[in-house]
XYZ file of C-alpha atoms in Angstrom:
681
model
C 13.550 17.373 20.451
C 15.494 16.998 17.207
C 19.375 16.629 16.740
C 21.281 19.119 14.534
C 23.797 16.718 13.435
C 21.780 14.353 11.482
C 23.718 14.921 8.218
C 23.063 11.848 6.073
C 26.534 10.561 5.313
C 27.092 7.541 3.191
C 28.706 5.409 1.313
C 27.586 2.843 -1.271
C 29.540 -0.118 0.146
C 27.476 -2.495 2.467
C 27.536 -1.646 6.262
C 28.814 -4.600 7.933
C 27.939 -6.436 11.171
C 29.202 -9.495 12.360
C 26.265 -11.988 12.047
C 24.995 -13.535 15.388
C 23.659 -17.233 15.782
C 20.176 -16.996 15.514
C 18.329 -18.438 18.605
C 14.750 -19.351 17.018
C 13.249 -22.355 15.605
C 10.159 -24.457 15.292
C 9.088 -27.516 17.303
C 5.995 -29.113 18.714
C 3.484 -27.229 20.811
C 3.858 -28.229 24.471
C 0.746 -28.886 26.025
C -1.063 -26.572 28.121
C -0.771 -26.643 31.780
C -3.566 -28.442 33.972
C -1.691 -27.155 37.052
C -0.111 -24.257 38.231
C 0.598 -23.036 34.380
C 3.287 -25.803 33.983
C 3.715 -27.367 30.352
C 3.087 -31.038 29.796
C 5.551 -32.591 27.887
C 9.008 -30.957 27.713
C 11.470 -31.456 24.827
C 13.321 -34.596 24.853
C 16.759 -32.922 25.616
C 16.611 -30.104 28.046
C 19.127 -27.403 27.251
C 21.532 -26.243 29.691
C 20.162 -23.691 32.099
C 19.994 -20.349 30.163
C 21.198 -21.876 26.936
C 18.929 -22.232 23.741
C 18.044 -26.037 22.873
C 20.259 -26.279 19.530
C 17.675 -28.830 18.216
C 15.110 -25.957 17.978
C 17.282 -23.418 16.068
C 16.069 -22.503 13.015
C 18.303 -23.084 9.794
C 19.124 -19.999 8.194
C 17.760 -20.935 4.641
C 18.580 -19.125 1.472
C 15.891 -17.737 -0.801
C 16.100 -20.676 -3.058
C 16.149 -23.343 -0.388
C 13.197 -21.958 1.144
C 11.303 -21.481 -2.298
C 12.177 -25.129 -2.470
C 10.698 -26.293 0.745
C 7.683 -24.301 -0.099
C 7.393 -25.999 -3.551
C 7.669 -29.197 -2.086
C 4.907 -28.871 0.442
C 2.735 -27.353 -2.022
C 3.241 -30.601 -3.714
C 2.005 -32.552 -0.714
C -0.810 -30.492 0.452
C -3.563 -32.921 -0.539
C -1.584 -35.544 1.381
C -1.304 -33.365 4.378
C -4.785 -32.232 4.176
C -5.902 -35.935 4.576
C -3.374 -36.656 7.119
C -4.475 -34.034 9.654
C -8.460 -34.610 8.959
C -9.496 -32.133 6.652
C -12.528 -32.715 4.767
C -13.281 -33.444 0.985
C -13.935 -30.128 0.039
C -11.196 -28.575 2.228
C -7.723 -27.716 0.395
C -4.480 -26.284 1.734
C -2.444 -23.241 0.560
C 1.056 -22.955 1.573
C 2.126 -19.951 3.261
C 5.490 -20.323 4.597
C 7.973 -22.940 5.548
C 10.430 -22.770 8.588
C 13.185 -25.917 9.156
C 14.663 -26.852 12.570
C 18.171 -27.952 13.103
C 16.850 -31.417 14.017
C 14.774 -31.905 10.483
C 11.587 -30.704 11.792
C 9.605 -28.755 9.287
C 6.737 -26.230 10.450
C 4.797 -25.206 7.409
C 2.175 -22.570 7.739
C -0.913 -23.038 5.453
C -3.886 -20.960 4.575
C -6.966 -22.831 3.674
C -10.096 -22.996 1.126
C -13.432 -24.554 1.269
C -15.188 -25.403 -1.934
C -12.758 -23.167 -3.602
C -13.473 -20.267 -1.213
C -11.019 -18.613 1.051
C -11.199 -19.491 4.566
C -10.923 -16.766 6.829
C -9.786 -17.832 10.327
C -8.970 -21.207 8.613
C -4.920 -20.817 9.057
C -2.875 -23.459 10.586
C 0.642 -24.704 11.275
C 1.338 -28.331 10.940
C 4.847 -29.609 12.316
C 6.465 -32.483 10.623
C 9.208 -34.869 11.777
C 12.211 -35.509 9.881
C 10.507 -38.617 9.156
C 7.621 -37.094 7.802
C 5.395 -37.946 10.738
C 2.858 -35.188 11.862
C 3.938 -33.999 15.301
C 1.409 -31.210 16.004
C -1.026 -28.980 14.304
C -1.699 -25.440 15.877
C -5.022 -24.304 14.579
C -6.592 -20.587 14.248
C -9.907 -22.283 14.858
C -10.914 -25.837 16.172
C -14.432 -25.625 14.694
C -15.135 -28.167 12.039
C -15.264 -26.565 8.613
C -18.770 -27.691 7.187
C -20.995 -25.085 5.566
C -24.642 -26.132 4.632
C -25.112 -24.239 1.258
C -22.912 -22.007 -0.923
C -25.705 -20.123 -2.281
C -25.824 -16.364 -0.375
C -29.348 -15.089 0.504
C -28.054 -11.874 0.686
C -27.154 -10.063 -2.348
C -23.656 -8.869 -2.981
C -25.037 -5.151 -3.441
C -26.251 -5.181 0.073
C -23.213 -6.313 1.501
C -21.348 -3.615 -0.336
C -23.686 -0.969 0.605
C -23.393 -1.963 4.364
C -19.604 -2.015 4.305
C -19.382 1.341 2.617
C -21.735 2.826 4.993
C -19.604 1.505 7.989
C -16.450 2.856 6.370
C -18.316 6.592 6.033
C -19.337 6.291 9.831
C -15.352 5.904 10.383
C -14.568 8.895 8.254
C -14.163 7.057 4.770
C -14.603 9.047 1.806
C -15.424 6.444 -0.971
C -18.959 5.713 -2.336
C -18.574 2.108 -3.578
C -16.314 -0.829 -2.578
C -13.033 -1.906 -4.081
C -13.959 -5.751 -3.875
C -16.621 -8.114 -2.605
C -15.913 -11.670 -2.503
C -17.524 -14.754 -1.087
C -15.801 -16.348 1.653
C -15.988 -18.837 4.458
C -15.844 -16.897 7.669
C -14.384 -19.273 10.708
C -12.536 -16.569 12.941
C -15.116 -17.067 15.418
C -18.226 -19.598 16.296
C -19.804 -21.811 13.654
C -17.933 -21.398 9.955
C -20.729 -19.797 7.598
C -20.585 -18.630 4.136
C -19.864 -14.686 4.030
C -19.151 -11.899 2.248
C -15.816 -10.081 2.665
C -16.232 -6.258 1.523
C -13.143 -4.122 1.023
C -13.552 -0.366 0.941
C -10.613 2.067 0.260
C -10.271 5.799 -0.055
C -8.934 7.612 2.677
C -9.690 7.939 6.367
C -10.626 11.173 7.972
C -7.141 11.790 9.151
C -5.774 11.119 5.633
C -4.481 7.624 6.404
C -5.214 5.231 3.282
C -8.520 3.261 4.050
C -8.572 -0.614 3.608
C -11.638 -1.408 5.532
C -12.548 -5.169 5.508
C -16.314 -5.967 6.418
C -16.960 -9.595 6.928
C -20.837 -10.082 6.757
C -23.075 -13.079 7.082
C -24.154 -14.167 3.370
C -27.582 -15.742 4.875
C -28.783 -12.981 7.061
C -26.534 -9.888 6.425
C -25.278 -9.451 9.890
C -21.874 -8.173 10.304
C -19.811 -10.572 11.693
C -16.139 -8.933 11.933
C -14.391 -5.907 10.788
C -10.554 -4.930 10.715
C -8.585 -2.004 9.050
C -6.106 -3.471 6.548
C -3.898 -0.356 7.012
C -1.733 -0.893 10.064
C -0.750 2.520 11.395
C 1.776 3.631 14.129
C 3.599 6.605 15.332
C 7.063 7.040 16.614
C 10.117 9.302 17.027
C 11.034 12.024 14.757
C 14.161 12.060 16.198
C 17.349 12.248 13.288
C 20.100 9.323 13.740
C 22.941 11.633 13.419
C 25.591 11.014 11.030
C 25.234 7.440 9.694
C 26.531 5.104 6.888
C 23.884 4.239 4.328
C 24.052 1.736 1.600
C 23.130 3.308 -1.654
C 23.762 2.478 -5.297
C 25.924 4.335 -7.824
C 25.346 4.288 -11.564
C 27.959 6.824 -13.400
C 27.778 10.260 -11.700
C 24.275 9.353 -10.170
C 23.667 8.029 -6.587
C 20.205 6.395 -5.512
C 18.731 5.350 -2.209
C 18.763 1.874 -3.357
C 20.090 -0.657 -1.016
C 21.595 -3.443 -2.960
C 22.794 -5.489 0.147
C 19.235 -5.648 1.809
C 17.024 -6.672 -1.052
C 17.190 -3.600 -2.963
C 15.004 -1.641 -0.611
C 14.110 1.728 -2.072
C 13.150 4.942 -0.566
C 10.958 7.402 -2.394
C 9.829 11.072 -2.268
C 6.076 11.372 -2.615
C 6.716 15.296 -2.302
C 3.086 15.456 -0.318
C 1.193 13.519 -2.577
C -1.018 10.636 -1.280
C -0.933 8.049 -3.918
C 1.867 6.151 -6.236
C 5.128 5.528 -5.824
C 6.543 9.011 -5.849
C 10.231 9.445 -7.079
C 13.133 7.556 -6.222
C 15.589 9.887 -4.260
C 18.551 10.362 -6.641
C 21.495 12.955 -6.573
C 24.809 13.590 -7.546
C 26.843 13.070 -4.657
C 26.429 10.583 -1.750
C 25.548 12.619 1.612
C 21.981 12.825 1.815
C 20.233 15.754 3.830
C 21.168 18.219 5.975
C 19.837 17.550 9.133
C 16.845 19.675 8.875
C 13.168 19.642 7.400
C 14.644 22.135 4.605
C 16.178 19.389 2.413
C 13.633 16.615 1.596
C 16.496 14.306 1.383
C 16.806 14.308 5.350
C 13.618 12.421 5.661
C 14.833 9.943 2.850
C 17.987 9.154 4.769
C 16.200 8.846 8.169
C 13.693 6.012 6.441
C 16.671 4.426 4.832
C 18.699 4.255 7.927
C 15.817 2.818 9.678
C 14.901 0.080 7.072
C 18.573 -0.789 6.865
C 18.791 -1.286 10.683
C 15.342 -3.078 10.760
C 16.816 -5.617 8.026
C 19.926 -6.395 9.972
C 18.153 -6.667 13.335
C 15.924 -9.423 11.907
C 18.667 -10.898 9.745
C 21.413 -11.047 12.850
C 19.021 -11.572 15.739
C 16.495 -14.052 14.316
C 18.248 -15.270 10.841
C 15.257 -13.605 8.985
C 15.887 -12.508 5.422
C 13.338 -9.543 4.940
C 9.974 -9.347 5.725
C 9.120 -12.478 3.812
C 12.406 -14.121 4.664
C 12.590 -14.589 0.908
C 15.405 -11.835 0.560
C 13.182 -9.350 -1.058
C 13.198 -5.597 0.147
C 10.113 -3.474 0.793
C 10.409 0.059 -0.113
C 9.779 3.365 1.638
C 7.582 6.566 0.915
C 8.436 9.730 2.697
C 6.789 13.150 2.567
C 3.238 11.709 2.349
C 0.485 14.188 2.365
C 0.415 17.527 4.151
C 0.944 17.818 8.034
C 0.250 14.056 8.007
C 0.907 12.887 11.747
C 1.636 9.246 11.332
C 2.958 6.468 9.553
C 1.630 3.318 8.227
C 2.450 -0.259 6.557
C 0.376 -1.505 3.586
C 0.654 -4.986 2.833
C -0.764 -4.035 -0.738
C 2.370 -2.406 -1.743
C 4.492 -4.007 0.614
C 5.821 -0.568 1.776
C 6.288 1.773 4.404
C 4.942 5.416 4.341
C 5.863 8.227 6.509
C 4.060 11.445 6.980
C 5.955 14.969 8.117
C 4.054 15.492 11.099
C 2.115 18.798 12.225
C 3.238 21.593 10.163
C 5.577 19.373 8.319
C 8.133 20.104 10.914
C 8.809 16.537 12.293
C 8.809 13.518 9.519
C 8.143 10.324 11.375
C 11.077 8.507 10.243
C 12.913 7.430 13.112
C 14.245 4.064 14.212
C 11.466 2.526 16.104
C 9.082 3.818 13.304
C 10.816 1.934 10.772
C 11.103 -1.070 13.172
C 7.438 -1.010 14.061
C 6.219 -0.472 10.352
C 8.405 -3.445 8.990
C 7.053 -5.521 11.632
C 3.682 -5.242 10.553
C 4.949 -6.777 7.486
C 6.628 -9.601 9.158
C 3.227 -10.088 11.138
C 1.111 -10.301 8.213
C 3.521 -12.924 6.563
C 3.884 -15.161 9.849
C 0.867 -15.208 12.109
C -1.392 -13.174 10.316
C -2.867 -11.302 13.465
C -6.237 -10.135 12.585
C -6.207 -6.448 13.216
C -9.028 -5.931 15.524
C -10.012 -7.311 19.124
C -7.083 -8.900 21.002
C -5.282 -10.160 17.990
C -5.134 -6.677 16.746
C -3.748 -5.528 20.042
C -0.957 -8.436 19.912
C -0.414 -7.346 16.068
C 0.146 -3.614 17.336
C 2.227 -4.942 20.474
C 4.385 -6.696 18.019
C 5.428 -3.710 16.072
C 6.107 -1.926 19.377
C 8.337 -4.735 20.705
C 9.925 -5.288 17.895
C 10.666 -1.340 16.753
C 11.908 -1.256 20.399
C 14.265 -4.136 19.708
C 15.449 -2.047 16.324
C 16.182 0.619 18.410
C 18.430 -1.211 20.898
C 19.927 -3.138 18.253
C 21.366 -0.083 16.136
C 23.022 1.112 19.532
C 22.818 4.852 18.012
C 24.042 7.295 20.074
C 21.663 9.881 19.120
C 18.664 7.628 19.519
C 19.475 5.200 22.568
C 17.237 2.190 23.274
C 14.264 2.821 25.547
C 10.929 1.106 26.493
C 9.009 4.428 25.160
C 7.293 4.799 21.994
C 7.199 8.389 20.143
C 9.201 9.741 22.924
C 10.984 12.484 20.459
C 7.923 13.567 18.467
C 6.042 15.573 21.419
C 2.670 14.666 19.880
C 0.869 15.562 23.089
C 2.541 19.211 23.115
C 3.971 18.264 26.522
C 7.345 16.354 25.581
C 5.508 12.823 26.954
C 5.901 9.871 24.778
C 3.044 8.325 22.779
C 3.099 5.127 24.481
C 4.823 3.337 27.996
C 5.893 -0.099 28.105
C 6.761 -0.185 31.442
C 3.284 1.383 32.544
C 0.887 1.598 29.664
C -1.871 3.273 31.170
C 0.588 6.410 31.549
C -0.511 7.518 28.197
C -4.321 7.858 29.472
C -5.944 4.998 27.091
C -3.632 1.906 27.230
C -4.221 -1.102 29.417
C -1.761 -2.220 31.840
C -3.456 -5.696 32.376
C -5.945 -7.863 30.795
C -9.600 -7.822 31.418
C -12.798 -8.852 29.745
C -13.562 -5.732 27.552
C -9.944 -5.159 26.585
C -10.362 -6.495 23.141
C -12.804 -3.557 22.660
C -10.354 -0.852 22.754
C -8.499 0.516 19.721
C -5.730 -1.787 18.864
C -3.290 0.905 20.145
C -4.421 0.693 23.328
C -5.187 -2.793 23.790
C -1.605 -3.599 22.900
C -0.533 -2.212 26.326
C -0.895 -5.714 27.694
C 1.521 -7.384 25.570
C 4.036 -4.202 25.610
C 3.493 -4.442 29.726
C 4.461 -8.235 29.479
C 7.215 -7.781 27.369
C 8.327 -5.129 29.423
C 8.349 -7.196 32.566
C 9.870 -10.444 31.115
C 12.696 -8.515 29.746
C 13.648 -5.939 32.807
C 11.372 -7.066 35.574
C 9.067 -5.020 38.113
C 9.714 -1.842 40.130
C 11.800 1.234 39.997
C 15.159 1.139 37.788
C 17.201 3.210 35.335
C 18.035 2.024 31.761
C 20.206 4.177 29.293
C 19.302 7.330 31.622
C 15.487 6.741 31.541
C 13.680 5.994 34.692
C 10.950 3.392 35.027
C 8.642 1.884 37.593
C 6.694 -1.144 36.494
C 3.747 -2.466 38.673
C 2.149 -5.669 38.373
C -1.532 -6.656 38.494
C -1.061 -9.084 41.480
C 1.113 -6.931 43.573
C 3.921 -9.549 43.362
C 7.302 -8.852 41.851
C 8.530 -9.959 38.269
C 12.332 -10.863 37.807
C 13.199 -10.430 34.043
C 15.419 -12.371 32.032
C 16.621 -9.871 29.567
C 15.473 -8.399 26.521
C 17.563 -10.872 24.351
C 15.862 -13.945 25.476
C 12.477 -12.100 25.721
C 12.853 -11.213 22.066
C 13.541 -14.893 21.232
C 10.590 -16.191 22.650
C 8.182 -13.527 21.192
C 9.585 -14.054 17.883
C 9.395 -17.592 18.040
C 5.866 -17.744 19.199
C 5.215 -15.200 16.586
C 6.331 -17.237 13.744
C 5.323 -20.997 15.003
C 2.614 -20.608 17.580
C 0.290 -17.816 16.809
C -2.400 -17.835 14.224
C -5.029 -15.026 12.769
C -7.131 -15.425 15.883
C -4.623 -15.872 18.568
C -5.945 -13.649 21.748
C -4.034 -13.306 25.123
C -4.955 -16.383 26.302
C -3.377 -17.769 23.169
C -0.379 -15.814 23.338
C 0.559 -16.803 27.078
C 0.012 -20.430 25.749
C 2.144 -20.151 22.611
C 5.206 -18.106 24.378
C 5.229 -20.723 27.222
C 5.692 -23.236 24.381
C 8.158 -21.325 22.614
C 10.241 -20.599 26.226
C 9.879 -24.383 26.963
C 11.442 -25.437 23.769
C 14.290 -22.899 23.709
C 15.063 -22.736 27.519
C 13.343 -25.878 28.811
C 10.007 -26.092 31.223
C 12.109 -25.785 34.648
C 14.316 -22.921 34.221
C 14.178 -19.323 34.922
C 13.002 -18.284 31.565
C 9.587 -20.349 31.321
C 9.081 -19.316 35.066
C 9.477 -15.809 34.175
C 7.285 -15.863 31.179
C 4.566 -17.461 33.755
C 5.147 -14.576 36.093
C 5.053 -11.782 33.473
C 1.715 -12.734 32.132
C 0.361 -13.299 35.427
C 1.637 -9.773 36.292
C -0.821 -8.135 33.396
C -3.819 -10.854 34.685
C -3.360 -13.515 31.880
C -3.096 -16.791 33.717
C -1.369 -17.779 37.030
C 2.208 -17.647 38.657
C 4.899 -20.021 38.270
C 4.186 -21.001 41.815
C 0.365 -21.677 41.466
C -2.630 -18.940 41.696
C -1.408 -15.707 43.351
C 1.682 -16.759 44.519
C 0.635 -17.893 48.050
C 0.354 -21.626 47.596
C -2.584 -21.548 45.334
C -3.140 -23.842 42.189
C -4.932 -23.194 38.866
C -6.493 -25.980 37.173
C -7.171 -25.762 33.160
C -9.325 -27.385 30.466
C -8.158 -26.207 26.960
C -10.149 -28.546 24.967
C -12.419 -26.693 22.613
C -16.181 -27.426 22.820
C -18.602 -26.211 20.053
C -21.431 -24.156 21.477
C -24.815 -25.090 19.407
C -26.846 -22.209 18.036
C -30.128 -22.250 20.568
C -29.442 -25.655 21.696
C -28.987 -27.723 24.525
C -26.315 -26.861 27.265
C -22.842 -28.091 26.636
C -20.043 -28.892 29.487
C -16.298 -28.707 29.698
C -15.209 -30.160 32.974
C -11.834 -30.006 35.105
C -11.140 -32.594 37.732
C -9.480 -31.340 41.123
C -7.660 -34.025 43.198
C -5.092 -33.457 45.969
C -6.798 -30.628 47.981
C -8.225 -31.017 51.444
C -11.431 -29.413 52.743
C -13.739 -27.310 50.715
C -13.401 -24.780 47.839
C -12.666 -21.001 48.976
C -15.074 -18.242 49.161
C -13.064 -16.643 46.439
C -12.643 -19.445 43.724
C -11.494 -17.740 40.298
C -13.284 -19.262 37.227
C -11.603 -17.796 34.187
C -13.715 -18.066 30.800
C -12.321 -18.043 27.344
C -15.613 -18.045 24.945
C -15.749 -16.913 21.405
C -19.132 -16.301 20.481
C -20.619 -13.487 17.841
C -23.409 -12.435 20.213
C -22.641 -13.121 23.912
C -25.880 -11.957 25.118
C -27.407 -15.152 23.863
C -25.239 -17.331 26.623
C -26.059 -18.343 29.913
C -23.065 -19.634 31.562
C -22.743 -21.734 34.842
C -20.255 -23.085 36.961
C -21.048 -26.763 38.382
C -19.681 -27.695 41.530
C -18.862 -31.444 42.387
C -22.286 -31.815 44.422
C -24.201 -30.590 41.327
C -24.835 -27.253 42.565
C -24.951 -24.723 39.938
C -23.505 -21.165 40.265
C -24.421 -18.499 37.750
C -21.934 -16.626 36.239
C -23.513 -15.043 33.396
C -27.338 -14.362 32.467
C -28.827 -14.171 29.260
C -29.206 -10.380 27.819
C -30.954 -9.335 24.322
C -29.210 -6.128 24.371
C -25.785 -7.337 24.722
C -24.436 -7.620 21.231
C -20.915 -7.672 21.998
C -18.533 -10.571 20.630
C -17.008 -13.243 22.955
C -16.742 -13.792 26.997
C -13.183 -13.626 28.117
C -13.496 -12.775 31.615
C -12.626 -13.978 35.283
C -15.601 -14.513 37.715
C -15.343 -14.783 41.485
C -17.545 -17.554 43.047
C -18.213 -18.249 46.857
C -17.751 -22.068 46.823
C -17.024 -22.691 50.059
C -20.009 -24.985 50.445
C -18.423 -27.015 47.734
C -15.725 -30.022 48.389
C -12.554 -28.850 46.675
C -11.932 -32.133 45.026
C -14.060 -33.628 42.428
C -15.505 -32.794 38.858
C -16.223 -28.874 38.394
C -18.164 -28.246 35.110
C -18.362 -25.137 33.030
C -21.903 -25.161 31.602
C -22.877 -23.014 28.700
C -26.231 -22.772 26.849
C -26.857 -20.609 23.664
C -30.571 -19.586 24.441
C -31.466 -17.632 20.900
C -30.821 -18.246 17.258
C -28.488 -16.981 14.673
C -25.067 -16.879 16.410
C -22.809 -19.802 17.672
C -19.403 -20.127 19.690
C -16.966 -22.436 21.325
C -15.758 -22.670 24.618
C -11.928 -22.211 23.902
C -10.859 -23.332 27.602
C -11.492 -22.095 31.069
C -9.454 -22.473 34.570
C -10.030 -22.608 38.093
C -7.890 -20.993 40.569
C -7.906 -21.967 43.977
C -6.141 -18.462 45.623
């Protein structure tokens, strides 16, 4: 369904909005709960109910101020590395700096080891005004130590494996674009590895940028992800809008000087290069139909404009990198290409023209979605695979939805539907639903142990559903003329806190709590910390975050357990699992309960491991009795154990020390107990 009134009427004067106060900032990570999901130490000064704590608001930095903070941090990397206990071979590389109103600095670093990039080694260091280190948020808790730096597997063998994998996925290239030695620390024990990047095109015409990480000692594939972030949204034109353009003499171009010189180019159905900058002798762009190539250009330019304003006025962020520099857009990519994508390499957004070249994918939420992939790449850097990939995609859906509501465009009103106008399914249904993601036939409504094995556009459903529930709450309602009916995994209701607060919490977690390896359990921890810093740990906002995550089967309710008087006990201290070695344990002490444990005790396990079949997992009760949770399996080659088990522990006293016991019983693979929980319903 397409509007016929989408003439891109423009002016070359900046489109102005009244700037709002940024409600984001950076502060020390609040400790994860040991009971009922409640945070440990709250901020020293609690904000008034429903109001953000002013001490934790981010300072709006000019590009030069930000650059100066980065230069200062860069000059002190050696001292910082020593202060946080890094080894002699480890060095830090500054990626970003955010400053709080109270003077706290939050510096995001990449890491190297013996000069090699460490993938999964990123971290955020929180430093007080006095210079004292307050908190370090790490992508991995594993000690970075590699026995040797000489590969046993040749570079050519790694390249051959990656190219073959790319071909299996529809790739077309016969050789890799690059092969480099790295340290892989994304899961388990850090190892020397190769990172091979294979370019070309995927089978649907999308550019390919497949990253394959392989063990340099064994050749085994450790990880892979797609460097091109794709997404599909509305092809709805946005009516008659005001664009910011540039005039030189009698020529106008789609060059937005008010927003970092964002430019929009016409690829004219090509699939490489920049294309041609849209240029003409008048400042009215397009005619509302695909008969005029500038119509798609006007839509893309408008979408980029609104996305820039959304990030600036809602979060105080100046462009994708927060440095005042604009990206660029390319429209009319390929022939009948039904997708759009973000590419970190060109720092650009690219849009196809849809089936039959009739529906360019150039709507508001598409622009917001694609540009937000860039924001994620320049903040948390969420790996585009597994649960972190689902969070990456969900972040773009969440922020794209935020852009749509922010723009307040009568031709494309805000909603919680993704791709509702493109009719990609041929029956008028949206591509994705945030209130009940499973309505698309593939997305997950809630977390389960295999959710990370789904395509990232489907595993994103867990976070999309969480965000909808946090914003609007559960049950049936009508918003801007659209009917929603959001269920919960535990059958209990959720009361929303409003989209504005939900966006602030998500953005704060993305920019100061999440790292490249954050999964859904980590996202819960990060968003609770963000909510606690902004709104306090005793208010409705913090409790709503707990309840919304519980409603998608991640963690417990604010009242504990399933909401019927239960409690959750948690140990989030990482424990390394030695390769083919002795069993290790992680303990939780339960006190203050009467009688025995229940016959449906819930044991939630979060373990990263590169071959989970090697693991034998037991719950050991206070009496010393072991309850088997998982057996060894030589055929189970999947990664990680992120699962909730139900145990009949009625013979055990509830009070006492419970242990999670894990043993790796085969060689080559290691892992980490990231944390585990006991829930008494």
